[in-house]
GROMACS .gro file of C-alpha atoms in nm:
model
  364
    1MET     CA    1   0.553  -5.390  -6.410
    2LYS     CA    2   0.237  -5.280  -6.513
    3LYS     CA    3   0.127  -5.708  -6.527
    4LYS     CA    4   0.293  -5.735  -6.171
    5LYS     CA    5   0.067  -5.454  -6.044
    6ARG     CA    6  -0.278  -5.679  -6.173
    7PRO     CA    7  -0.287  -5.930  -5.877
    8PHE     CA    8  -0.254  -5.688  -5.642
    9ILE     CA    9  -0.549  -5.439  -5.747
   10LEU     CA   10  -0.755  -5.771  -5.795
   11THR     CA   11  -0.649  -5.870  -5.484
   12ALA     CA   12  -0.705  -5.538  -5.325
   13VAL     CA   13  -1.066  -5.432  -5.535
   14ILE     CA   14  -1.215  -5.806  -5.468
   15LEU     CA   15  -1.110  -5.761  -5.136
   16THR     CA   16  -1.251  -5.516  -5.096
   17ALA     CA   17  -1.628  -5.569  -5.266
   18LEU     CA   18  -1.624  -5.823  -5.000
   19ILE     CA   19  -1.564  -5.635  -4.766
   20LEU     CA   20  -1.843  -5.326  -4.877
   21VAL     CA   21  -2.051  -5.593  -4.955
   22PHE     CA   22  -2.074  -5.799  -4.618
   23ASN     CA   23  -2.093  -5.526  -4.407
   24LEU     CA   24  -2.337  -5.400  -4.609
   25ALA     CA   25  -2.580  -5.697  -4.590
   26GLY     CA   26  -2.529  -5.696  -4.220
   27MET     CA   27  -2.707  -5.442  -4.193
   28ASN     CA   28  -2.985  -5.657  -4.183
   29ARG     CA   29  -3.029  -5.808  -3.863
   30SER     CA   30  -3.209  -6.195  -4.073
   31PHE     CA   31  -2.918  -6.294  -4.349
   32CYS     CA   32  -2.685  -6.225  -4.028
   33ASP     CA   33  -2.811  -6.517  -3.856
   34PHE     CA   34  -2.878  -6.667  -4.192
   35TYR     CA   35  -2.432  -6.651  -4.265
   36THR     CA   36  -2.337  -6.717  -3.861
   37ASP     CA   37  -2.615  -7.031  -3.883
   38ASN     CA   38  -2.484  -7.195  -4.269
   39ILE     CA   39  -2.161  -7.016  -4.393
   40TYR     CA   40  -1.930  -6.904  -4.067
   41HIS     CA   41  -1.910  -7.232  -3.891
   42PHE     CA   42  -1.729  -7.325  -4.202
   43ILE     CA   43  -1.474  -7.042  -4.190
   44ALA     CA   44  -1.413  -7.084  -3.851
   45ASP     CA   45  -1.409  -7.423  -3.746
   46GLY     CA   46  -1.167  -7.422  -4.032
   47LEU     CA   47  -0.994  -7.121  -3.992
   48GLY     CA   48  -0.952  -7.276  -3.571
   49PHE     CA   49  -0.879  -7.630  -3.709
   50ILE     CA   50  -0.513  -7.487  -3.888
   51THR     CA   51  -0.446  -7.353  -3.581
   52ALA     CA   52  -0.541  -7.470  -3.299
   53PRO     CA   53  -0.211  -7.720  -3.345
   54ILE     CA   54  -0.003  -7.454  -3.307
   55PRO     CA   55   0.195  -7.486  -2.946
   56PHE     CA   56   0.129  -7.086  -2.874
   57PRO     CA   57  -0.160  -6.861  -2.982
   58LEU     CA   58  -0.050  -6.699  -3.298
   59GLY     CA   59  -0.346  -6.456  -3.334
   60GLU     CA   60  -0.188  -6.296  -2.994
   61THR     CA   61   0.108  -6.323  -3.165
   62LEU     CA   62  -0.041  -6.149  -3.501
   63MET     CA   63  -0.194  -5.830  -3.302
   64TYR     CA   64   0.168  -5.781  -3.130
   65ALA     CA   65   0.346  -5.832  -3.553
   66GLY     CA   66   0.077  -5.587  -3.680
   67ALA     CA   67   0.085  -5.328  -3.454
   68VAL     CA   68   0.517  -5.319  -3.494
   69THR     CA   69   0.368  -5.247  -3.832
   70VAL     CA   70   0.178  -5.003  -3.861
   71ILE     CA   71   0.495  -4.804  -3.604
   72VAL     CA   72   0.733  -4.875  -3.885
   73PHE     CA   73   0.536  -4.783  -4.157
   74VAL     CA   74   0.433  -4.419  -3.990
   75LEU     CA   75   0.848  -4.418  -3.948
   76SER     CA   76   0.877  -4.507  -4.360
   77LEU     CA   77   0.653  -4.253  -4.457
   78ILE     CA   78   0.804  -3.969  -4.189
   79LEU     CA   79   1.181  -4.087  -4.292
   80LEU     CA   80   1.007  -4.049  -4.638
   81ILE     CA   81   1.051  -3.703  -4.625
   82PHE     CA   82   1.453  -3.671  -4.609
   83PHE     CA   83   1.531  -3.934  -4.798
   84HIS     CA   84   1.275  -3.951  -5.116
   85ARG     CA   85   1.510  -3.847  -5.320
   86LYS     CA   86   1.720  -4.175  -5.239
   87LYS     CA   87   1.550  -4.498  -5.506
   88VAL     CA   88   1.655  -4.790  -5.273
   89TYR     CA   89   1.466  -4.603  -5.031
   90ARG     CA   90   1.105  -4.497  -5.256
   91ARG     CA   91   1.132  -4.922  -5.363
   92PHE     CA   92   1.102  -5.027  -5.030
   93VAL     CA   93   0.851  -4.750  -4.914
   94PHE     CA   94   0.645  -4.867  -5.161
   95HIS     CA   95   0.640  -5.247  -5.125
   96TYR     CA   96   0.594  -5.184  -4.807
   97ALA     CA   97   0.284  -4.988  -4.855
   98ARG     CA   98   0.173  -5.274  -5.037
   99PHE     CA   99   0.225  -5.503  -4.752
  100PHE     CA  100   0.046  -5.317  -4.540
  101VAL     CA  101  -0.229  -5.260  -4.773
  102MET     CA  102  -0.271  -5.553  -4.825
  103THR     CA  103  -0.227  -5.682  -4.502
  104ALA     CA  104  -0.479  -5.475  -4.322
  105LEU     CA  105  -0.733  -5.571  -4.612
  106VAL     CA  106  -0.737  -5.948  -4.580
  107VAL     CA  107  -0.765  -5.861  -4.147
  108VAL     CA  108  -1.006  -5.648  -4.172
  109THR     CA  109  -1.171  -5.880  -4.472
  110LEU     CA  110  -1.123  -6.240  -4.156
  111TYR     CA  111  -1.268  -6.003  -3.886
  112THR     CA  112  -1.617  -5.966  -4.171
  113PHE     CA  113  -1.663  -6.297  -4.188
  114ASN     CA  114  -1.564  -6.410  -3.875
  115TRP     CA  115  -1.756  -6.125  -3.605
  116THR     CA  116  -1.900  -5.795  -3.783
  117VAL     CA  117  -2.153  -6.012  -3.946
  118PRO     CA  118  -2.209  -6.325  -3.696
  119VAL     CA  119  -2.230  -6.035  -3.407
  120ARG     CA  120  -2.531  -5.829  -3.589
  121GLY     CA  121  -2.692  -6.099  -3.533
  122THR     CA  122  -3.061  -6.134  -3.374
  123LEU     CA  123  -3.032  -6.255  -3.009
  124LEU     CA  124  -2.866  -6.588  -2.958
  125GLY     CA  125  -2.936  -6.574  -3.324
  126GLN     CA  126  -3.363  -6.679  -3.229
  127ASN     CA  127  -3.470  -6.336  -3.192
  128ALA     CA  128  -3.423  -6.347  -2.886
  129THR     CA  129  -3.526  -6.010  -2.638
  130LEU     CA  130  -3.383  -5.873  -2.349
  131ASP     CA  131  -3.663  -5.660  -2.260
  132VAL     CA  132  -3.880  -5.960  -2.049
  133GLU     CA  133  -3.936  -5.858  -1.682
  134PHE     CA  134  -3.998  -6.094  -1.366
  135THR     CA  135  -4.097  -5.970  -1.025
  136PRO     CA  136  -3.902  -6.053  -0.710
  137GLU     CA  137  -4.029  -6.338  -0.612
  138GLU     CA  138  -3.974  -6.491  -0.929
  139MET     CA  139  -3.608  -6.344  -0.914
  140THR     CA  140  -3.575  -6.495  -0.625
  141ALA     CA  141  -3.637  -6.849  -0.630
  142LEU     CA  142  -3.404  -6.821  -0.896
  143ARG     CA  143  -3.148  -6.721  -0.651
  144ASN     CA  144  -3.238  -6.966  -0.353
  145TYR     CA  145  -3.248  -7.230  -0.718
  146ILE     CA  146  -2.880  -7.191  -0.751
  147VAL     CA  147  -2.782  -7.169  -0.424
  148GLU     CA  148  -2.891  -7.508  -0.401
  149GLN     CA  149  -2.802  -7.707  -0.696
  150LEU     CA  150  -2.463  -7.533  -0.603
  151ASN     CA  151  -2.428  -7.622  -0.254
  152ARG     CA  152  -2.519  -8.019  -0.371
  153THR     CA  153  -2.295  -8.005  -0.663
  154ALA     CA  154  -2.062  -7.853  -0.365
  155GLU     CA  155  -2.094  -8.236  -0.265
  156GLU     CA  156  -2.033  -8.415  -0.533
  157VAL     CA  157  -1.672  -8.295  -0.606
  158GLU     CA  158  -1.340  -8.586  -0.570
  159ARG     CA  159  -1.200  -8.414  -0.336
  160ASP     CA  160  -0.861  -8.578  -0.192
  161GLU     CA  161  -0.785  -8.726   0.226
  162SER     CA  162  -0.774  -8.357   0.312
  163GLY     CA  163  -1.127  -8.183   0.183
  164ASN     CA  164  -0.909  -8.002  -0.191
  165ILE     CA  165  -1.075  -8.094  -0.517
  166ILE     CA  166  -0.887  -8.293  -0.732
  167PHE     CA  167  -0.861  -8.124  -1.028
  168PRO     CA  168  -0.869  -8.376  -1.312
  169ASP     CA  169  -0.698  -8.229  -1.634
  170GLN     CA  170  -0.754  -7.887  -1.724
  171ARG     CA  171  -0.868  -8.060  -2.134
  172GLU     CA  172  -1.033  -8.312  -1.947
  173LEU     CA  173  -1.254  -8.033  -1.849
  174ASN     CA  174  -1.256  -7.854  -2.167
  175GLU     CA  175  -1.347  -8.112  -2.362
  176SER     CA  176  -1.619  -8.212  -2.035
  177ALA     CA  177  -1.775  -7.850  -2.118
  178ALA     CA  178  -1.803  -7.894  -2.444
  179ARG     CA  179  -1.967  -8.206  -2.409
  180GLY     CA  180  -2.266  -8.045  -2.154
  181LEU     CA  181  -2.255  -7.753  -2.480
  182GLN     CA  182  -2.278  -8.001  -2.758
  183SER     CA  183  -2.620  -8.136  -2.547
  184LEU     CA  184  -2.741  -7.848  -2.620
  185SER     CA  185  -2.779  -7.795  -2.977
  186ASP     CA  186  -3.081  -7.931  -3.028
  187GLU     CA  187  -3.231  -7.580  -2.939
  188PHE     CA  188  -2.875  -7.373  -2.983
  189PRO     CA  189  -2.790  -7.570  -3.322
  190ARG     CA  190  -2.463  -7.423  -3.359
  191LEU     CA  191  -2.321  -7.598  -2.982
  192ALA     CA  192  -2.314  -7.806  -3.199
  193GLY     CA  193  -1.968  -7.954  -3.403
  194TYR     CA  194  -1.548  -7.879  -3.363
  195TYR     CA  195  -1.436  -7.705  -3.071
  196PRO     CA  196  -1.066  -7.589  -3.062
  197PRO     CA  197  -0.863  -7.625  -2.729
  198ILE     CA  198  -0.802  -7.326  -2.559
  199LYS     CA  199  -0.455  -7.145  -2.558
  200ASP     CA  200  -0.260  -6.907  -2.273
  201ALA     CA  201  -0.182  -6.571  -2.340
  202ILE     CA  202   0.102  -6.504  -2.372
  203CYS     CA  203   0.069  -6.148  -2.192
  204SER     CA  204  -0.117  -6.330  -1.920
  205ASP     CA  205  -0.023  -6.140  -1.657
  206VAL     CA  206  -0.192  -5.789  -1.790
  207LEU     CA  207  -0.505  -5.965  -1.929
  208ASP     CA  208  -0.481  -6.050  -1.471
  209TRP     CA  209  -0.455  -5.617  -1.466
  210MET     CA  210  -0.681  -5.527  -1.699
  211LYS     CA  211  -0.966  -5.805  -1.569
  212ILE     CA  212  -0.931  -5.957  -1.894
  213GLY     CA  213  -1.004  -6.382  -1.850
  214GLY     CA  214  -0.945  -6.480  -2.247
  215TYR     CA  215  -0.960  -6.349  -2.556
  216THR     CA  216  -1.098  -6.480  -2.922
  217TYR     CA  217  -0.858  -6.415  -3.205
  218PRO     CA  218  -1.151  -6.383  -3.553
  219PHE     CA  219  -0.824  -6.344  -3.775
  220THR     CA  220  -0.716  -6.684  -3.611
  221MET     CA  221  -1.005  -6.846  -3.449
  222GLU     CA  222  -0.849  -6.855  -3.180
  223THR     CA  223  -0.983  -6.936  -2.791
  224THR     CA  224  -0.735  -6.823  -2.583
  225GLN     CA  225  -0.766  -6.770  -2.163
  226ASN     CA  226  -0.515  -6.575  -1.857
  227LYS     CA  227  -0.333  -6.868  -1.681
  228PHE     CA  228  -0.384  -6.693  -1.395
  229CYS     CA  229  -0.779  -6.775  -1.334
  230ILE     CA  230  -0.908  -6.924  -1.096
  231ARG     CA  231  -0.906  -7.316  -1.136
  232LEU     CA  232  -1.293  -7.282  -1.114
  233TYR     CA  233  -1.379  -7.064  -1.330
  234LEU     CA  234  -1.126  -7.202  -1.645
  235PRO     CA  235  -1.419  -7.438  -1.701
  236VAL     CA  236  -1.670  -7.148  -1.767
  237LEU     CA  237  -1.390  -6.908  -1.973
  238TYR     CA  238  -1.313  -7.198  -2.197
  239ALA     CA  239  -1.679  -7.229  -2.254
  240HIS     CA  240  -1.766  -6.871  -2.307
  241GLU     CA  241  -1.462  -6.780  -2.535
  242SER     CA  242  -1.590  -7.144  -2.754
  243LEU     CA  243  -1.910  -7.025  -2.716
  244HIS     CA  244  -1.807  -6.664  -2.930
  245HIS     CA  245  -1.573  -6.929  -3.148
  246LYS     CA  246  -1.952  -7.014  -3.176
  247GLY     CA  247  -2.023  -6.709  -3.360
  248TYR     CA  248  -2.200  -6.601  -2.954
  249TYR     CA  249  -2.028  -6.279  -2.960
  250LYS     CA  250  -2.310  -6.031  -2.773
  251GLU     CA  251  -2.109  -6.070  -2.441
  252SER     CA  252  -2.526  -6.143  -2.296
  253GLU     CA  253  -2.562  -6.570  -2.504
  254ALA     CA  254  -2.231  -6.570  -2.385
  255VAL     CA  255  -2.283  -6.588  -1.996
  256PHE     CA  256  -2.600  -6.755  -2.029
  257LEU     CA  257  -2.505  -7.023  -2.282
  258SER     CA  258  -2.167  -7.082  -2.104
  259TYR     CA  259  -2.290  -7.155  -1.746
  260ILE     CA  260  -2.645  -7.369  -1.921
  261GLY     CA  261  -2.403  -7.582  -2.143
  262CYS     CA  262  -2.147  -7.549  -1.827
  263ILE     CA  263  -2.441  -7.764  -1.546
  264ALA     CA  264  -2.557  -7.963  -1.873
  265SER     CA  265  -2.168  -8.168  -1.808
  266ASP     CA  266  -2.103  -8.535  -1.742
  267SER     CA  267  -1.753  -8.342  -1.545
  268PRO     CA  268  -1.901  -8.248  -1.178
  269ILE     CA  269  -1.602  -8.028  -1.096
  270VAL     CA  270  -1.803  -7.830  -1.483
  271ARG     CA  271  -2.087  -7.853  -1.340
  272TYR     CA  272  -1.951  -7.709  -0.953
  273SER     CA  273  -1.775  -7.429  -1.202
  274GLY     CA  274  -2.123  -7.365  -1.367
  275TRP     CA  275  -2.325  -7.283  -1.090
  276LEU     CA  276  -2.073  -7.081  -0.958
  277TRP     CA  277  -2.064  -6.830  -1.154
  278MET     CA  278  -2.388  -6.838  -1.232
  279TYR     CA  279  -2.486  -6.784  -0.837
  280MET     CA  280  -2.155  -6.536  -0.860
  281ASP     CA  281  -2.331  -6.286  -1.147
  282VAL     CA  282  -2.734  -6.381  -1.036
  283ASN     CA  283  -2.723  -6.257  -0.688
  284ALA     CA  284  -2.501  -5.942  -0.760
  285LYS     CA  285  -2.830  -5.912  -0.957
  286MET     CA  286  -3.070  -5.862  -0.702
  287PRO     CA  287  -3.142  -5.764  -0.340
  288VAL     CA  288  -3.088  -6.077  -0.153
  289ALA     CA  289  -3.254  -6.119   0.229
  290GLU     CA  290  -3.090  -6.106   0.550
  291ASP     CA  291  -3.243  -6.520   0.604
  292ALA     CA  292  -3.158  -6.614   0.248
  293PRO     CA  293  -3.027  -6.899   0.184
  294MET     CA  294  -2.586  -6.870   0.084
  295PRO     CA  295  -2.334  -7.069  -0.033
  296SER     CA  296  -2.150  -7.362   0.238
  297ALA     CA  297  -1.911  -7.373   0.453
  298LEU     CA  298  -1.792  -7.559   0.182
  299VAL     CA  299  -1.848  -7.283  -0.098
  300GLN     CA  300  -1.635  -7.069   0.059
  301ARG     CA  301  -1.332  -7.298   0.181
  302ASP     CA  302  -1.303  -7.367  -0.202
  303LEU     CA  303  -1.203  -7.042  -0.331
  304LYS     CA  304  -1.017  -6.946  -0.048
  305GLU     CA  305  -0.844  -7.223  -0.119
  306ASP     CA  306  -0.877  -7.139  -0.520
  307TYR     CA  307  -0.832  -6.781  -0.491
  308ALA     CA  308  -0.445  -6.887  -0.284
  309ASP     CA  309  -0.316  -7.115  -0.576
  310GLU     CA  310  -0.359  -6.829  -0.760
  311ALA     CA  311  -0.195  -6.581  -0.558
  312ALA     CA  312   0.112  -6.877  -0.525
  313ARG     CA  313   0.113  -6.923  -0.955
  314TYR     CA  314   0.135  -6.573  -1.035
  315ALA     CA  315   0.376  -6.542  -0.751
  316ALA     CA  316   0.577  -6.862  -0.842
  317GLU     CA  317   0.675  -6.616  -1.269
  318SER     CA  318   0.830  -6.348  -1.322
  319HIS     CA  319   0.618  -6.073  -1.491
  320PRO     CA  320   0.862  -5.836  -1.606
  321LEU     CA  321   0.602  -5.592  -1.754
  322GLU     CA  322   0.473  -5.534  -1.396
  323ARG     CA  323   0.615  -5.205  -1.371
  324PHE     CA  324   0.370  -5.095  -1.623
  325LYS     CA  325   0.129  -5.248  -1.402
  326PRO     CA  326  -0.077  -4.943  -1.292
  327GLU     CA  327  -0.220  -4.790  -1.673
  328ALA     CA  328  -0.282  -5.172  -1.741
  329LYS     CA  329  -0.551  -5.135  -1.487
  330LYS     CA  330  -0.631  -4.765  -1.594
  331ALA     CA  331  -0.662  -4.869  -1.966
  332GLY     CA  332  -0.918  -5.194  -1.861
  333LYS     CA  333  -1.071  -4.964  -1.717
  334LYS     CA  334  -1.172  -4.760  -1.987
  335GLY     CA  335  -1.178  -5.032  -2.191
  336TRP     CA  336  -1.449  -5.211  -1.979
  337LYS     CA  337  -1.637  -4.846  -1.978
  338THR     CA  338  -1.577  -4.824  -2.382
  339GLN     CA  339  -1.726  -5.182  -2.460
  340GLY     CA  340  -2.038  -5.110  -2.196
  341LYS     CA  341  -2.176  -4.816  -2.407
  342PHE     CA  342  -2.118  -4.978  -2.748
  343ILE     CA  343  -2.276  -5.290  -2.664
  344LYS     CA  344  -2.546  -5.100  -2.447
  345LYS     CA  345  -2.798  -5.437  -2.259
  346TYR     CA  346  -2.648  -5.715  -2.408
  347ASP     CA  347  -2.346  -5.621  -2.223
  348TYR     CA  348  -2.248  -5.930  -1.982
  349SER     CA  349  -2.537  -5.836  -1.728
  350GLY     CA  350  -2.850  -5.913  -2.019
  351GLY     CA  351  -2.715  -6.284  -1.927
  352VAL     CA  352  -2.885  -6.325  -1.647
  353ASN     CA  353  -3.203  -6.127  -1.756
  354LEU     CA  354  -3.204  -6.488  -2.045
  355ILE     CA  355  -3.120  -6.710  -1.684
  356LEU     CA  356  -3.410  -6.580  -1.600
  357GLN     CA  357  -3.617  -6.649  -1.894
  358TYR     CA  358  -3.443  -6.988  -1.902
  359TYR     CA  359  -3.648  -7.168  -1.615
  360LYS     CA  360  -3.956  -6.919  -1.634
  361GLY     CA  361  -4.264  -7.204  -1.575
  362LYS     CA  362  -3.993  -7.501  -1.499
  363ILE     CA  363  -3.853  -7.369  -1.100
  364TYR     CA  364  -4.081  -7.060  -1.145
   0.00000   0.00000   0.00000
């Protein structure tokens, strides 16, 4: 019996030591940058490559299985009060507890390697800062430039005889977005290399109610998307989640890089997506004059039709969990609020400051 316990204890000790050592080392931001630049991508890309062929999001499935595992573990401990005299049941609880502990240690280890260390590095891995102020004139110049590029790109997109956008296969668009990100690798070296495919989330409707576009699972390194997002958002969403996979876990840096990566793409639709959502973010963060240039009628029409398409796709599917929609919305609001407190200035809004810094000296 003692010999059987040794592998379990040894493995548990090794995993616990790895968790402690790497999380302690993660308190040093220089170590986090070194790790993310030189080690992280081997683990992330390796896991991503292994899980990519699986036709469903394994990470999401394991998350649900994990919730069930926790519930069963708690119930088994409660029932032990009543069945503690039964040897068979005690043996079951003992082995289940070993399984539970080992699973938890493996998950925490993967989270340590694939999230808690990378996320604590410096901004963009380059010790960038968000403490840069800009004049109203500079902010206006950026906004007007984005509007100009947005309207111009809308004219470049391929359309049918009725003026509707002809959307290529999403895989093709994602590959174009990946090439756009890779083209920036001289300035941001982490953007080179492998990009795993993004998968539709199983519970896309729940994500939709919670206003979540996608999620990256650190324990499988899969990227997933809410399939009910509008099509013009999907290239930016793919880029955003791929950036998390690349180690850019701060939302501000993922927002910024997803936009400039998309506008560097060789696909007009991907560029259109990048300019459109860059405009949405920048326009929402600054005052707009009454005579300021606005998105063209063509852009507004594209958005209107895309939202109509999204509504039609949503209505075409059954949603067995819809009775929990109010609870999901409430949980989503609380989650966004909690996330805002946790990541503080590195939240989504910080992306606008990085965009302003990026274009300083280029257009103003």
